[in-house]
Short mmCIF file of C-alpha atoms in Angstrom, two decimals:
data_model
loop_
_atom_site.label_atom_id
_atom_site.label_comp_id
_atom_site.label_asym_id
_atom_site.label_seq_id
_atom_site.Cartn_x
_atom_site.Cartn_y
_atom_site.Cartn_z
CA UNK O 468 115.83 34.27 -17.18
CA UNK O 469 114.88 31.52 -19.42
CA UNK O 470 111.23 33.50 -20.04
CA UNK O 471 113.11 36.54 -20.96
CA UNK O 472 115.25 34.42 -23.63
CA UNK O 473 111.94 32.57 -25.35
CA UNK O 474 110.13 36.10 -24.76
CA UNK O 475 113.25 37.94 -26.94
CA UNK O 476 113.17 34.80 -29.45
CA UNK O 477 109.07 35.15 -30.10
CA UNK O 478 109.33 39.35 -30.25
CA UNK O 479 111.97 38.87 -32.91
CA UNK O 480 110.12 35.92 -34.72
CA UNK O 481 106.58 37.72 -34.15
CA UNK O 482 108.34 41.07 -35.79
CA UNK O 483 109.69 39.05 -39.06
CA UNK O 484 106.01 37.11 -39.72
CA UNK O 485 104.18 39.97 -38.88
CA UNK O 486 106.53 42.99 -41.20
CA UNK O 487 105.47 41.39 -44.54
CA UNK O 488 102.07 41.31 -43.59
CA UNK O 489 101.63 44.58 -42.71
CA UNK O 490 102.91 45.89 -46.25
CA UNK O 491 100.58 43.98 -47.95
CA UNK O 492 97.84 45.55 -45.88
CA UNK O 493 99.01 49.38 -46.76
CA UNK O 494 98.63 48.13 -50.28
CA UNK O 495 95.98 46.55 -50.37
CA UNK O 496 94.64 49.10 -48.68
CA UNK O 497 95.67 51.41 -51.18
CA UNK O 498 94.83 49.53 -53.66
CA UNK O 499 90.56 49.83 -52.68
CA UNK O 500 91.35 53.79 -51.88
CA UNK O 501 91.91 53.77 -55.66
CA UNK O 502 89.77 51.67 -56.79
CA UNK O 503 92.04 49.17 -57.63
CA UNK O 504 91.71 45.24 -56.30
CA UNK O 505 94.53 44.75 -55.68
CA UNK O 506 97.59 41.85 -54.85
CA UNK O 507 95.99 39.80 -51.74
CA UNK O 508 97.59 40.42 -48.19
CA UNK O 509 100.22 37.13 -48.86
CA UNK O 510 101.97 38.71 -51.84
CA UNK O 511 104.96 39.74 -50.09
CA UNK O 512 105.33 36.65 -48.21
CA UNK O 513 105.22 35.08 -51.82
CA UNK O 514 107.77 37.56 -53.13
CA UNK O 515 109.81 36.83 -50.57
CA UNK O 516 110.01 33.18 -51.02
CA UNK O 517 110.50 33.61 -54.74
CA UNK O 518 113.41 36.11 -54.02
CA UNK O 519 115.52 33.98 -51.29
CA UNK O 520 115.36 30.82 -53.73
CA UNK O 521 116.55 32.69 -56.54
CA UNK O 522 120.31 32.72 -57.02
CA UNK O 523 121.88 36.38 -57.16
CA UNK O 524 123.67 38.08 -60.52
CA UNK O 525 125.79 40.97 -59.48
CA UNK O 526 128.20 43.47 -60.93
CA UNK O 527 131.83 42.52 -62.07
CA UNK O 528 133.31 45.35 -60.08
CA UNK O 529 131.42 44.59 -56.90
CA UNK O 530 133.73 43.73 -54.40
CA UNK O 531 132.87 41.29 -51.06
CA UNK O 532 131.32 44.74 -49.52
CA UNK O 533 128.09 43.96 -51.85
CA UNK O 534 128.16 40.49 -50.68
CA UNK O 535 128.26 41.32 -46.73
CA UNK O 536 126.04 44.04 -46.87
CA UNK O 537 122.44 42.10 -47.41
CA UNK O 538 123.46 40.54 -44.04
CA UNK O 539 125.06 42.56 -42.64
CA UNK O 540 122.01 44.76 -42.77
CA UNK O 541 119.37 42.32 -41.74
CA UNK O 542 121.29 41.44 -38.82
CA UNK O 543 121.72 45.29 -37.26
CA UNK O 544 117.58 45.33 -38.10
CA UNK O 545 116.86 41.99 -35.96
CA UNK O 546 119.40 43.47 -33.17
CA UNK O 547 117.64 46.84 -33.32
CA UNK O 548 114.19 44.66 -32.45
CA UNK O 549 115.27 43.79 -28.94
CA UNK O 550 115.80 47.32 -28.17
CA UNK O 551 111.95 48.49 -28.52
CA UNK O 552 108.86 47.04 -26.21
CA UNK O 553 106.62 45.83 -28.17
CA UNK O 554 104.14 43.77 -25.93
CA UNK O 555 105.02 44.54 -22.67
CA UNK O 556 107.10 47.42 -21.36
CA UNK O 557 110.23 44.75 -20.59
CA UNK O 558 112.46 44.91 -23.66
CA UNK O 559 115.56 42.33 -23.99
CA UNK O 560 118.43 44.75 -24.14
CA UNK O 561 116.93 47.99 -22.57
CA UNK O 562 119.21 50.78 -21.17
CA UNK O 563 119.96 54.08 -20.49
CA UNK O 564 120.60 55.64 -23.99
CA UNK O 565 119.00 52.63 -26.00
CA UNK O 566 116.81 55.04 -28.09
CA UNK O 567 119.76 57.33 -29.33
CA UNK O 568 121.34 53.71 -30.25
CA UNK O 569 118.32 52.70 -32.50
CA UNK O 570 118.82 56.30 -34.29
CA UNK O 571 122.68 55.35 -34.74
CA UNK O 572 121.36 51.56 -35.71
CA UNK O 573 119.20 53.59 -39.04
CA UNK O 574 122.28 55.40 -39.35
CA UNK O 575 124.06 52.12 -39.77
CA UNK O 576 122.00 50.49 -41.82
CA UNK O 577 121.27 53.76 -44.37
CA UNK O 578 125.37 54.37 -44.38
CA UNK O 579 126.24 50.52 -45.55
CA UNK O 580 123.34 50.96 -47.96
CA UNK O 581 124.87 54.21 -49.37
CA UNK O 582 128.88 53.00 -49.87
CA UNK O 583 127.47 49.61 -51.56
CA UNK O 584 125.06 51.32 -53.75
CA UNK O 585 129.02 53.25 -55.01
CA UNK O 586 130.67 49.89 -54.72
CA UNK O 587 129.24 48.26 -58.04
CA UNK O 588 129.62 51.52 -60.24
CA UNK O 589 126.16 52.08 -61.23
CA UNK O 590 125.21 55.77 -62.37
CA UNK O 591 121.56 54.99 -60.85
CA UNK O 592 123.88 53.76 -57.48
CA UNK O 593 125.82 56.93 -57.12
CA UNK O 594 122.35 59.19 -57.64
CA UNK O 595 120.32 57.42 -55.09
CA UNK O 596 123.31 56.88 -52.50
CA UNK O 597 124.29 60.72 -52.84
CA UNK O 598 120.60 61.81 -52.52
CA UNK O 599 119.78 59.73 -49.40
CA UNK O 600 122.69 61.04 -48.00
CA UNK O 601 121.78 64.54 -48.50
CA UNK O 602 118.56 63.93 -46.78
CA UNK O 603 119.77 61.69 -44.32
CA UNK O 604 121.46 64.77 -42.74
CA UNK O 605 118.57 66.05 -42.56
CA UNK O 606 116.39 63.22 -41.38
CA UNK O 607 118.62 62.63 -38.42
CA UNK O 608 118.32 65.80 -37.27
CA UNK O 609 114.59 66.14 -37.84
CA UNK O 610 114.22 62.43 -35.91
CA UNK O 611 115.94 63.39 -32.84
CA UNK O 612 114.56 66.61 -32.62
CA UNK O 613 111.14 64.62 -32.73
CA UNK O 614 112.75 62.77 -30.03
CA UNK O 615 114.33 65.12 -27.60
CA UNK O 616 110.66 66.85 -28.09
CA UNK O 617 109.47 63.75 -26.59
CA UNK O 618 112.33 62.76 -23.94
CA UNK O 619 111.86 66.69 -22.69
CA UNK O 620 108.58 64.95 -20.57
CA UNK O 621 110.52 62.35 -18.82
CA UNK O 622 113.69 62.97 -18.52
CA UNK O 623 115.26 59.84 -19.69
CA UNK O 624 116.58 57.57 -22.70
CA UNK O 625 115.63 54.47 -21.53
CA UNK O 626 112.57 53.00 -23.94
CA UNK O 627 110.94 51.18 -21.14
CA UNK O 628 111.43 53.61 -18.44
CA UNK O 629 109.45 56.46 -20.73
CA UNK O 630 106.56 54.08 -22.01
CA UNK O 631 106.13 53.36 -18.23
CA UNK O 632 106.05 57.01 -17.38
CA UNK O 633 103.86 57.96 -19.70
CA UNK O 634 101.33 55.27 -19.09
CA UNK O 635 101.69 56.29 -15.33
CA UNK O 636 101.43 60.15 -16.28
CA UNK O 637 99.20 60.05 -18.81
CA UNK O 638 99.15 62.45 -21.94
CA UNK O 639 97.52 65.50 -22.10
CA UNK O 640 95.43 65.32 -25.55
CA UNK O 641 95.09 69.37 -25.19
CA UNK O 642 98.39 70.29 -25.11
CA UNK O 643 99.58 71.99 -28.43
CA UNK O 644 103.35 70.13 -27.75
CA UNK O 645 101.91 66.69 -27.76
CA UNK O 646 99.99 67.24 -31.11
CA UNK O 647 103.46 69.32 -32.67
CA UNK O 648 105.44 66.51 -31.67
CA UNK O 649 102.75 64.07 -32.81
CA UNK O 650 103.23 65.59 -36.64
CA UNK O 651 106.31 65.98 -36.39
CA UNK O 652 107.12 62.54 -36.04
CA UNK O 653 104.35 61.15 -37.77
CA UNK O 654 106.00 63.41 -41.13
CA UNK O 655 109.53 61.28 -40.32
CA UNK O 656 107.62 58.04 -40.04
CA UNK O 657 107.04 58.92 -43.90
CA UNK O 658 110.48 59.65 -44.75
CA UNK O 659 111.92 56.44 -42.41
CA UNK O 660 109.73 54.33 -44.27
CA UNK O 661 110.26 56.08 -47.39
CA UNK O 662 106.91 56.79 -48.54
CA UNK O 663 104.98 59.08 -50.98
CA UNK O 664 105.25 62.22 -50.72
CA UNK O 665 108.97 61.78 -49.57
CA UNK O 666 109.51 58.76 -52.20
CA UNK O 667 107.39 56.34 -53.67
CA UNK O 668 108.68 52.56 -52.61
CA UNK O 669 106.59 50.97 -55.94
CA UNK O 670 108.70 53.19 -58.46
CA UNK O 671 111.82 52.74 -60.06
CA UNK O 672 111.89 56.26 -62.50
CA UNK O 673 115.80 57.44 -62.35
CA UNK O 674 114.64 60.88 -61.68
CA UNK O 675 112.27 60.65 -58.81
CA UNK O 676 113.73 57.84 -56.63
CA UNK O 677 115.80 58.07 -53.62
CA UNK O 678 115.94 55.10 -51.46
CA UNK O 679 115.16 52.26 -53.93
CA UNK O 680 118.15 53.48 -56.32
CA UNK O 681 120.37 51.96 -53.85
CA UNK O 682 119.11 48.61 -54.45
CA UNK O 683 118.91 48.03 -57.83
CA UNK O 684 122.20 46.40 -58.39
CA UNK O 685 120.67 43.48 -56.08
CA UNK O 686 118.82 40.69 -57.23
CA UNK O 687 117.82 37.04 -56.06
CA UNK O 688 118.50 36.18 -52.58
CA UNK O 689 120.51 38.93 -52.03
CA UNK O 690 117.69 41.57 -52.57
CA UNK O 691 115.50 38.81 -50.63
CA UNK O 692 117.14 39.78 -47.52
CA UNK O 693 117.20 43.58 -48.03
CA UNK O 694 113.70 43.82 -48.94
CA UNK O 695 112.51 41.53 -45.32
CA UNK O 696 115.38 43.95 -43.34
CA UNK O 697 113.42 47.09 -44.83
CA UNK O 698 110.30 45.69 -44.12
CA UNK O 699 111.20 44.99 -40.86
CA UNK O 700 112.64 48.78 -40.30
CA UNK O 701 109.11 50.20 -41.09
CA UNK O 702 107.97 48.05 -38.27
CA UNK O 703 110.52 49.68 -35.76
CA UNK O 704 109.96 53.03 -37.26
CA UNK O 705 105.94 51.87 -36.48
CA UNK O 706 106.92 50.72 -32.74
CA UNK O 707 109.19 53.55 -31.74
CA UNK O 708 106.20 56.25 -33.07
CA UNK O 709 103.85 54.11 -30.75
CA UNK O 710 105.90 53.36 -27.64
CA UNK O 711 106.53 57.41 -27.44
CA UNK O 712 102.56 58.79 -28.86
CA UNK O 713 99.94 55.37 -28.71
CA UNK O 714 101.59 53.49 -25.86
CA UNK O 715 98.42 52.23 -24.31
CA UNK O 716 97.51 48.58 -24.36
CA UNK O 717 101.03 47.41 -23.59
CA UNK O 718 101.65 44.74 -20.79
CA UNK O 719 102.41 46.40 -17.56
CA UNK O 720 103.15 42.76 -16.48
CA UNK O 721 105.15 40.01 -17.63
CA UNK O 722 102.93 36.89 -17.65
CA UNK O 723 101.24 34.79 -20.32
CA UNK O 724 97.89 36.28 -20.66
CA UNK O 725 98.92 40.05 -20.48
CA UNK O 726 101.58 39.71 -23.35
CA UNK O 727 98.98 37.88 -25.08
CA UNK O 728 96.66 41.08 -24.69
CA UNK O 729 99.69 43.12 -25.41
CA UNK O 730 100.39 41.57 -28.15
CA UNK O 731 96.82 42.23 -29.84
CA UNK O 732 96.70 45.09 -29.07
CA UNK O 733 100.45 45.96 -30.47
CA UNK O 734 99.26 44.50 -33.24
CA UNK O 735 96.32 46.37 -34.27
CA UNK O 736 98.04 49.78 -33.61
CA UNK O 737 100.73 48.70 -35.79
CA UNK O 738 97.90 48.03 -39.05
CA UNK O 739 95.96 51.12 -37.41
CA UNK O 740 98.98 52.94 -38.64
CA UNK O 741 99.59 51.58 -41.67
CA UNK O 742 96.59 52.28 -43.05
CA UNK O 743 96.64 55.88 -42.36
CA UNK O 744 100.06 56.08 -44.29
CA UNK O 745 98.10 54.18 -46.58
CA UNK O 746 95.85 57.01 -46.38
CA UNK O 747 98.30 59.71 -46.55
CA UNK O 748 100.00 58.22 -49.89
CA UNK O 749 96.62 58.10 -51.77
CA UNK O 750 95.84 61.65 -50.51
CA UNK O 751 99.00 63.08 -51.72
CA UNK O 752 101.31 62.79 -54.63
CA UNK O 753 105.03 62.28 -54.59
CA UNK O 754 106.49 65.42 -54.19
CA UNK O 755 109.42 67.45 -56.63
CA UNK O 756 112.77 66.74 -55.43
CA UNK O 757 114.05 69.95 -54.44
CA UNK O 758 111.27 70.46 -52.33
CA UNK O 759 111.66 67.34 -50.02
CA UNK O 760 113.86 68.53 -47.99
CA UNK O 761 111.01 70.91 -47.18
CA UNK O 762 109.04 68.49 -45.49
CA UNK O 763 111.96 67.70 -43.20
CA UNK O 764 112.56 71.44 -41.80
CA UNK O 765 108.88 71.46 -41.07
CA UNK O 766 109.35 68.64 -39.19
CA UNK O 767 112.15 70.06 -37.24
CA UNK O 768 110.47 73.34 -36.71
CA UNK O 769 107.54 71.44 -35.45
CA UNK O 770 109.59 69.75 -32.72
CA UNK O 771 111.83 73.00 -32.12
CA UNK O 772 107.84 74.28 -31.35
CA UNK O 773 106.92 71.80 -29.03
CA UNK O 774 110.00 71.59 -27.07
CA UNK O 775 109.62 75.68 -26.55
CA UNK O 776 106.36 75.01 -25.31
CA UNK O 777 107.56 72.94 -22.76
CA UNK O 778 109.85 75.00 -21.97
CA UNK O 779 107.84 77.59 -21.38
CA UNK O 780 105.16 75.86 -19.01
#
């Protein structure tokens, strides 16, 4: 019991050093794709310390709602990380249904986001909060479609139980549904993490942005919190794409020296995938807004694809 405890404590500590680290990677990363040099891979650790010692300047109207919401939100993310094996295939509070919770846990987080971005009265704060909820209903959809595409193969909700089955069962690399599926929730990894082409994260132009209107009411400590909660999302968005497509290399047992390997091994997928959306962004440009929600039916019809295939064999 008491291994299980420190083991939960180090997953959740190892997810918080590690999520600022990997964004400076997919910068810097983009950064050399464009011939740039780039901030080195500490910047956001340094941006972070610069914004949680800073003292916060908000809105007359905002009401305690603004307040609660930078922790509220970073403490439904650091929940959500117990939910996901990382390492090894035990994770702290599995159970039956625990992946449909971590799609209601986004929900959470993207629906507190929305009613604060209203609560200050900003025009830019009622544009982004009505625009990400337009494409949240979309998102949603298109993620557990991706999902159930997935789930279809094993029959169960249970994180552990279908990493375990699929390392025991193996995937098929020539089977069309694996590679729909594969796209399909690779395309809302993008829009999860909110990257080009669904939005651009380093922008802040009125008529492009989606997600980071939300947050520009915050400042100082405040947005300190909200930035290392987001940061920490990508890295669940990263783990739940590998624990259902890349889940080889996790600890089948729980001692020492295989979570150690695990643990390297979770780690290099994790940067292995960050630099292809790294990759992806440079490749493409940020796309119009009425055509986003383009990109989220083709995910959807991707997954409605694959799960007809396995329906059919």
């Amino acid at each position: 019991m008491i291994e299980k405890i420190v083991y939960m404590v180090c997953q959740v500590l190892l997810v918080l050093f590690v999520a600022p680290l990997v964004e400076g990677i997919i910068k810097k990363v983009k950064a050399r794709l464009q011939n740039r040099i780039g901030a080195d891979l500490v910047q956001p650790y340094r941006d972070l310390f610069k914004y949680l010692r800073k003292d916060a300047v908000l809105a007359k109207e905002a009401s305690w709602l603004t307040r609660t919401t930078p922790y509220l939100v970073f403490a439904v993310v650091l929940g959500s990380v117990s939910l996901l094996p990382m390492a090894a295939l035990y994770s702290p509070l599995t159970f039956t249904g625990d992946i449909i919770l971590l799609v209601y846990l986004f929900a959470v987080v993207r629906f507190f986001l929305a009613i604060t971005a209203l609560d200050s009265g900003s025009a830019f704060g009622g544009m982004g909060s009505s625009r990400e909820m337009i494409m949240s209903a979309i998102c949603e959809a298109a993620l557990l479609l991706a999902v159930i595409a997935v789930l279809m193969q094993v029959g169960t909700t249970n994180l552990g139980v279908i990493v375990e089955s699929l390392l025991t069962g193996g995937r098929d690399l020539f089977n069309y549904a694996y590679w729909l599926s594969f796209v399909a929730f690779l395309l809302v990894v993008i829009v999860e993490t909110g990257r080009i082409p669904y939005d651009n994260p380093d922008t802040h132009l009125e008529l492009t942005m989606i997600h980071e209107a939300m947050l520009l009411e915050y400042s100082g400590r405040y947005w300190g919190l909200l930035h290392w909660a987001l940061l920490v999302k990508q890295i669940l968005v990263f783990t739940l794409f590998i624990d259902l497509f890349i889940p080889w290399g996790i600890a089948k047992e729980f001692t020492g020296l295989a979570i150690f390997e695990g643990s390297i091994f979770y780690l290099l997928k994790v940067i292995l995938l960050g630099i292809l959306l790294a990759v992806i962004e440079t490749l493409y440009a940020k796309m119009r807004l009425f055509k986003v929600p383009k990109l989220l039916v083709v995910s959807m019809a991707l997954s409605v694809l694959a799960i007809v295939l396995q329906i059919a064999v």
